[in-house]
Amino acid sequence: LSAFSSLDRSALYKSSVHGQSHIERVILLGSLIAEGCALDEADTKLLLSICSYHDVGRVNDSYDLNHGYRSSLRIAKLTGYQGDDLRMTQAITTAHSKHDADLENTLISYQPHDFERCLNLARIFKDADGLDRVRIADLDPAYMRTERGRELVPFAHSLWEQYVIYEKRVSNRATSSGNQSES
């Protein structure tokens, strides 16, 4: 996936909750939902850009309804998008941190050319991001907006478990190599 190789990791929020690992999982989950929903290449590219940079406006890991808006302000520079692609990515990024009841009005405020397309991508993205709530033990499958999102719930759990195992291995290696250098 080019979304992984082109990801500007220096722009990401530094955190164990909303940082690089979260972004990597959301990119993977987004790509799986995109495939399951038969998104075309253009929509998949937009979706994965949103997956990549939706949390760059975070200032903490707490509940924050405005971090999506702050993130949207950085989207143009990070993606190079202009015109309707920029409006859609900003709209969806802003909307992702708001309640679902505010989703449509938030998207409309950005005046995307194709509202239905924007709404579909927003729902898919919210599922990709929502699936990674397994990391905070707060995933309720009833909130998934797409059938594909619901289908991926077991995978999201497995993906999280594999990340935990990997991160423990990396931490253990760093600890043991630090102890060896002290000998």
mmCIF file of C-alpha atoms in Angstrom:
data_model
loop_
_atom_site.group_PDB
_atom_site.id
_atom_site.type_symbol
_atom_site.label_atom_id
_atom_site.label_comp_id
_atom_site.label_asym_id
_atom_site.label_seq_id
_atom_site.Cartn_x
_atom_site.Cartn_y
_atom_site.Cartn_z
ATOM 1 C CA LEU A 1 0.000 0.000 0.000
ATOM 2 C CA SER A 2 1.362 3.370 -0.961
ATOM 3 C CA ALA A 3 -0.511 4.885 2.012
ATOM 4 C CA PHE A 4 2.058 3.272 4.321
ATOM 5 C CA SER A 5 5.116 4.183 2.288
ATOM 6 C CA SER A 6 4.036 7.785 1.663
ATOM 7 C CA LEU A 7 2.865 8.422 5.246
ATOM 8 C CA ASP A 8 4.525 11.502 6.755
ATOM 9 C CA ARG A 9 5.220 9.987 10.170
ATOM 10 C CA SER A 10 6.718 13.230 11.462
ATOM 11 C CA ALA A 11 3.283 14.897 11.140
ATOM 12 C CA LEU A 12 1.507 12.298 13.270
ATOM 13 C CA TYR A 13 0.410 12.911 16.833
ATOM 14 C CA LYS A 14 2.923 11.311 19.204
ATOM 15 C CA SER A 15 0.933 8.974 21.426
ATOM 16 C CA SER A 16 0.484 5.331 22.326
ATOM 17 C CA VAL A 17 -3.286 5.765 21.880
ATOM 18 C CA HIS A 18 -3.688 7.986 18.782
ATOM 19 C CA GLY A 19 -0.181 7.806 17.337
ATOM 20 C CA GLN A 20 1.516 5.908 14.533
ATOM 21 C CA SER A 21 0.298 2.429 15.511
ATOM 22 C CA HIS A 22 -3.321 3.629 15.554
ATOM 23 C CA ILE A 23 -2.865 5.290 12.175
ATOM 24 C CA GLU A 24 -1.313 2.155 10.669
ATOM 25 C CA ARG A 25 -4.227 0.018 11.861
ATOM 26 C CA VAL A 26 -6.803 2.520 10.590
ATOM 27 C CA ILE A 27 -5.103 2.565 7.173
ATOM 28 C CA LEU A 28 -5.252 -1.239 7.016
ATOM 29 C CA LEU A 29 -8.855 -1.371 8.235
ATOM 30 C CA GLY A 30 -9.799 1.408 5.800
ATOM 31 C CA SER A 31 -8.251 -0.455 2.894
ATOM 32 C CA LEU A 32 -10.157 -3.622 3.814
ATOM 33 C CA ILE A 33 -13.447 -1.748 4.053
ATOM 34 C CA ALA A 34 -12.714 0.047 0.762
ATOM 35 C CA GLU A 35 -12.155 -3.314 -0.919
ATOM 36 C CA GLY A 36 -15.296 -4.805 0.630
ATOM 37 C CA CYS A 37 -17.368 -1.806 -0.437
ATOM 38 C CA ALA A 38 -15.870 -1.901 -3.960
ATOM 39 C CA LEU A 39 -14.550 1.673 -3.815
ATOM 40 C CA ASP A 40 -12.819 2.851 -6.959
ATOM 41 C CA GLU A 41 -9.180 3.940 -6.948
ATOM 42 C CA ALA A 42 -9.932 7.649 -6.497
ATOM 43 C CA ASP A 43 -12.218 7.096 -3.502
ATOM 44 C CA THR A 44 -9.803 4.611 -1.961
ATOM 45 C CA LYS A 45 -6.979 7.144 -2.258
ATOM 46 C CA LEU A 46 -9.098 9.846 -0.566
ATOM 47 C CA LEU A 47 -10.155 7.442 2.168
ATOM 48 C CA LEU A 48 -6.601 6.336 2.913
ATOM 49 C CA SER A 49 -5.417 9.953 3.043
ATOM 50 C CA ILE A 50 -8.064 10.634 5.678
ATOM 51 C CA CYS A 51 -7.061 7.465 7.526
ATOM 52 C CA SER A 52 -3.470 8.710 7.499
ATOM 53 C CA TYR A 53 -3.975 12.214 8.859
ATOM 54 C CA HIS A 54 -7.276 12.312 10.745
ATOM 55 C CA ASP A 55 -5.592 12.781 14.144
ATOM 56 C CA VAL A 56 -2.757 15.213 13.326
ATOM 57 C CA GLY A 57 -4.676 17.980 15.101
ATOM 58 C CA ARG A 58 -4.790 16.184 18.425
ATOM 59 C CA VAL A 59 -3.358 17.949 21.458
ATOM 60 C CA ASN A 60 -4.111 15.105 23.896
ATOM 61 C CA ASP A 61 -5.682 11.648 23.983
ATOM 62 C CA SER A 62 -8.837 12.807 25.752
ATOM 63 C CA TYR A 63 -12.342 13.129 24.376
ATOM 64 C CA ASP A 64 -12.126 16.096 22.009
ATOM 65 C CA LEU A 65 -14.858 17.016 19.533
ATOM 66 C CA ASN A 66 -12.615 19.580 17.802
ATOM 67 C CA HIS A 67 -9.495 17.560 16.991
ATOM 68 C CA GLY A 68 -10.989 16.616 13.610
ATOM 69 C CA TYR A 69 -11.380 20.275 12.689
ATOM 70 C CA ARG A 70 -7.800 21.056 13.776
ATOM 71 C CA SER A 71 -6.617 18.080 11.734
ATOM 72 C CA SER A 72 -8.563 19.276 8.690
ATOM 73 C CA LEU A 73 -6.618 22.542 8.730
ATOM 74 C CA ARG A 74 -3.421 20.573 7.991
ATOM 75 C CA ILE A 75 -4.852 18.266 5.300
ATOM 76 C CA ALA A 76 -4.030 20.479 2.297
ATOM 77 C CA LYS A 77 -0.340 20.683 3.178
ATOM 78 C CA LEU A 78 -0.075 16.965 4.008
ATOM 79 C CA THR A 79 -1.945 15.654 0.961
ATOM 80 C CA GLY A 80 -1.535 18.334 -1.703
ATOM 81 C CA TYR A 81 -5.277 18.109 -2.413
ATOM 82 C CA GLN A 82 -7.150 21.036 -3.909
ATOM 83 C CA GLY A 83 -10.701 21.729 -4.991
ATOM 84 C CA ASP A 84 -13.404 19.178 -4.227
ATOM 85 C CA ASP A 85 -10.944 16.494 -3.087
ATOM 86 C CA LEU A 86 -9.678 18.921 -0.450
ATOM 87 C CA ARG A 87 -13.203 19.942 0.596
ATOM 88 C CA MET A 88 -14.203 16.299 0.983
ATOM 89 C CA THR A 89 -11.131 15.277 2.966
ATOM 90 C CA GLN A 90 -11.493 18.308 5.225
ATOM 91 C CA ALA A 91 -15.218 17.663 5.694
ATOM 92 C CA ILE A 92 -14.758 14.002 6.576
ATOM 93 C CA THR A 93 -11.774 14.702 8.817
ATOM 94 C CA THR A 94 -13.745 17.375 10.670
ATOM 95 C CA ALA A 95 -16.843 15.175 10.948
ATOM 96 C CA HIS A 96 -15.014 12.125 12.273
ATOM 97 C CA SER A 97 -14.641 13.596 15.756
ATOM 98 C CA LYS A 98 -18.245 14.763 15.973
ATOM 99 C CA HIS A 99 -21.359 12.836 16.904
ATOM 100 C CA ASP A 100 -23.129 10.957 14.111
ATOM 101 C CA ALA A 101 -26.137 13.250 14.560
ATOM 102 C CA ASP A 102 -23.919 16.105 13.304
ATOM 103 C CA LEU A 103 -22.366 14.151 10.414
ATOM 104 C CA GLU A 104 -24.509 15.372 7.531
ATOM 105 C CA ASN A 105 -24.560 19.030 8.612
ATOM 106 C CA THR A 106 -20.786 19.017 9.065
ATOM 107 C CA LEU A 107 -20.262 17.576 5.587
ATOM 108 C CA ILE A 108 -22.751 20.004 4.020
ATOM 109 C CA SER A 109 -20.909 22.958 5.568
ATOM 110 C CA TYR A 110 -17.901 22.125 3.343
ATOM 111 C CA GLN A 111 -20.098 22.089 0.219
ATOM 112 C CA PRO A 112 -18.742 18.949 -1.465
ATOM 113 C CA HIS A 113 -19.699 18.660 -5.126
ATOM 114 C CA ASP A 114 -21.056 15.121 -4.644
ATOM 115 C CA PHE A 115 -22.645 14.994 -1.192
ATOM 116 C CA GLU A 116 -23.668 11.313 -1.401
ATOM 117 C CA ARG A 117 -20.103 10.297 -2.292
ATOM 118 C CA CYS A 118 -18.769 12.360 0.604
ATOM 119 C CA LEU A 119 -21.313 10.857 3.005
ATOM 120 C CA ASN A 120 -20.454 7.317 1.894
ATOM 121 C CA LEU A 121 -16.722 7.942 2.409
ATOM 122 C CA ALA A 122 -17.397 9.535 5.801
ATOM 123 C CA ARG A 123 -19.338 6.498 6.974
ATOM 124 C CA ILE A 124 -16.647 4.134 5.724
ATOM 125 C CA PHE A 125 -13.920 6.175 7.382
ATOM 126 C CA LYS A 126 -15.782 6.375 10.689
ATOM 127 C CA ASP A 127 -16.002 2.573 10.630
ATOM 128 C CA ALA A 128 -12.274 2.195 9.917
ATOM 129 C CA ASP A 129 -11.417 4.522 12.788
ATOM 130 C CA GLY A 130 -14.115 3.045 15.014
ATOM 131 C CA LEU A 131 -12.870 -0.509 14.537
ATOM 132 C CA ASP A 132 -9.627 0.460 16.225
ATOM 133 C CA ARG A 133 -11.557 1.302 19.397
ATOM 134 C CA VAL A 134 -10.616 -2.241 20.398
ATOM 135 C CA ARG A 135 -7.373 -0.684 21.700
ATOM 136 C CA ILE A 136 -9.353 1.125 24.410
ATOM 137 C CA ALA A 137 -11.853 -1.743 24.909
ATOM 138 C CA ASP A 138 -14.682 0.447 23.598
ATOM 139 C CA LEU A 139 -15.850 -1.069 20.311
ATOM 140 C CA ASP A 140 -19.592 -1.545 20.014
ATOM 141 C CA PRO A 141 -20.370 -3.287 16.690
ATOM 142 C CA ALA A 142 -23.860 -1.755 16.784
ATOM 143 C CA TYR A 143 -22.246 1.581 15.882
ATOM 144 C CA MET A 144 -20.698 0.283 12.660
ATOM 145 C CA ARG A 145 -22.249 2.056 9.689
ATOM 146 C CA THR A 146 -21.368 -0.489 7.008
ATOM 147 C CA GLU A 147 -21.854 -4.228 6.705
ATOM 148 C CA ARG A 148 -18.151 -4.572 5.908
ATOM 149 C CA GLY A 149 -17.296 -2.737 9.133
ATOM 150 C CA ARG A 150 -19.403 -5.205 11.122
ATOM 151 C CA GLU A 151 -17.730 -8.126 9.352
ATOM 152 C CA LEU A 152 -14.279 -6.832 10.331
ATOM 153 C CA VAL A 153 -14.891 -6.666 14.086
ATOM 154 C CA PRO A 154 -13.175 -10.038 14.796
ATOM 155 C CA PHE A 155 -10.274 -9.033 12.538
ATOM 156 C CA ALA A 156 -9.889 -5.713 14.387
ATOM 157 C CA HIS A 157 -9.559 -7.624 17.654
ATOM 158 C CA SER A 158 -6.946 -9.960 16.151
ATOM 159 C CA LEU A 159 -5.049 -7.060 14.604
ATOM 160 C CA TRP A 160 -4.902 -5.283 17.968
ATOM 161 C CA GLU A 161 -3.671 -8.466 19.682
ATOM 162 C CA GLN A 162 -0.883 -8.814 17.118
ATOM 163 C CA TYR A 163 0.175 -5.189 17.664
ATOM 164 C CA VAL A 164 0.316 -5.751 21.422
ATOM 165 C CA ILE A 165 2.494 -8.849 20.945
ATOM 166 C CA TYR A 166 4.769 -7.015 18.494
ATOM 167 C CA GLU A 167 5.163 -3.969 20.719
ATOM 168 C CA LYS A 168 6.034 -6.184 23.713
ATOM 169 C CA ARG A 169 8.714 -7.928 21.645
ATOM 170 C CA VAL A 170 10.191 -4.615 20.551
ATOM 171 C CA SER A 171 10.140 -3.335 24.125
ATOM 172 C CA ASN A 172 11.763 -6.525 25.446
ATOM 173 C CA ARG A 173 14.500 -6.341 22.789
ATOM 174 C CA ALA A 174 15.210 -2.719 23.665
ATOM 175 C CA THR A 175 15.373 -3.571 27.366
ATOM 176 C CA SER A 176 17.626 -6.591 26.866
ATOM 177 C CA SER A 177 19.975 -4.759 24.486
ATOM 178 C CA GLY A 178 20.189 -1.915 27.002
ATOM 179 C CA ASN A 179 21.101 -4.381 29.751
ATOM 180 C CA GLN A 180 23.738 -6.053 27.536
ATOM 181 C CA SER A 181 25.442 -2.741 26.794
ATOM 182 C CA GLU A 182 25.737 -2.075 30.525
ATOM 183 C CA SER A 183 27.656 -5.365 31.037
#
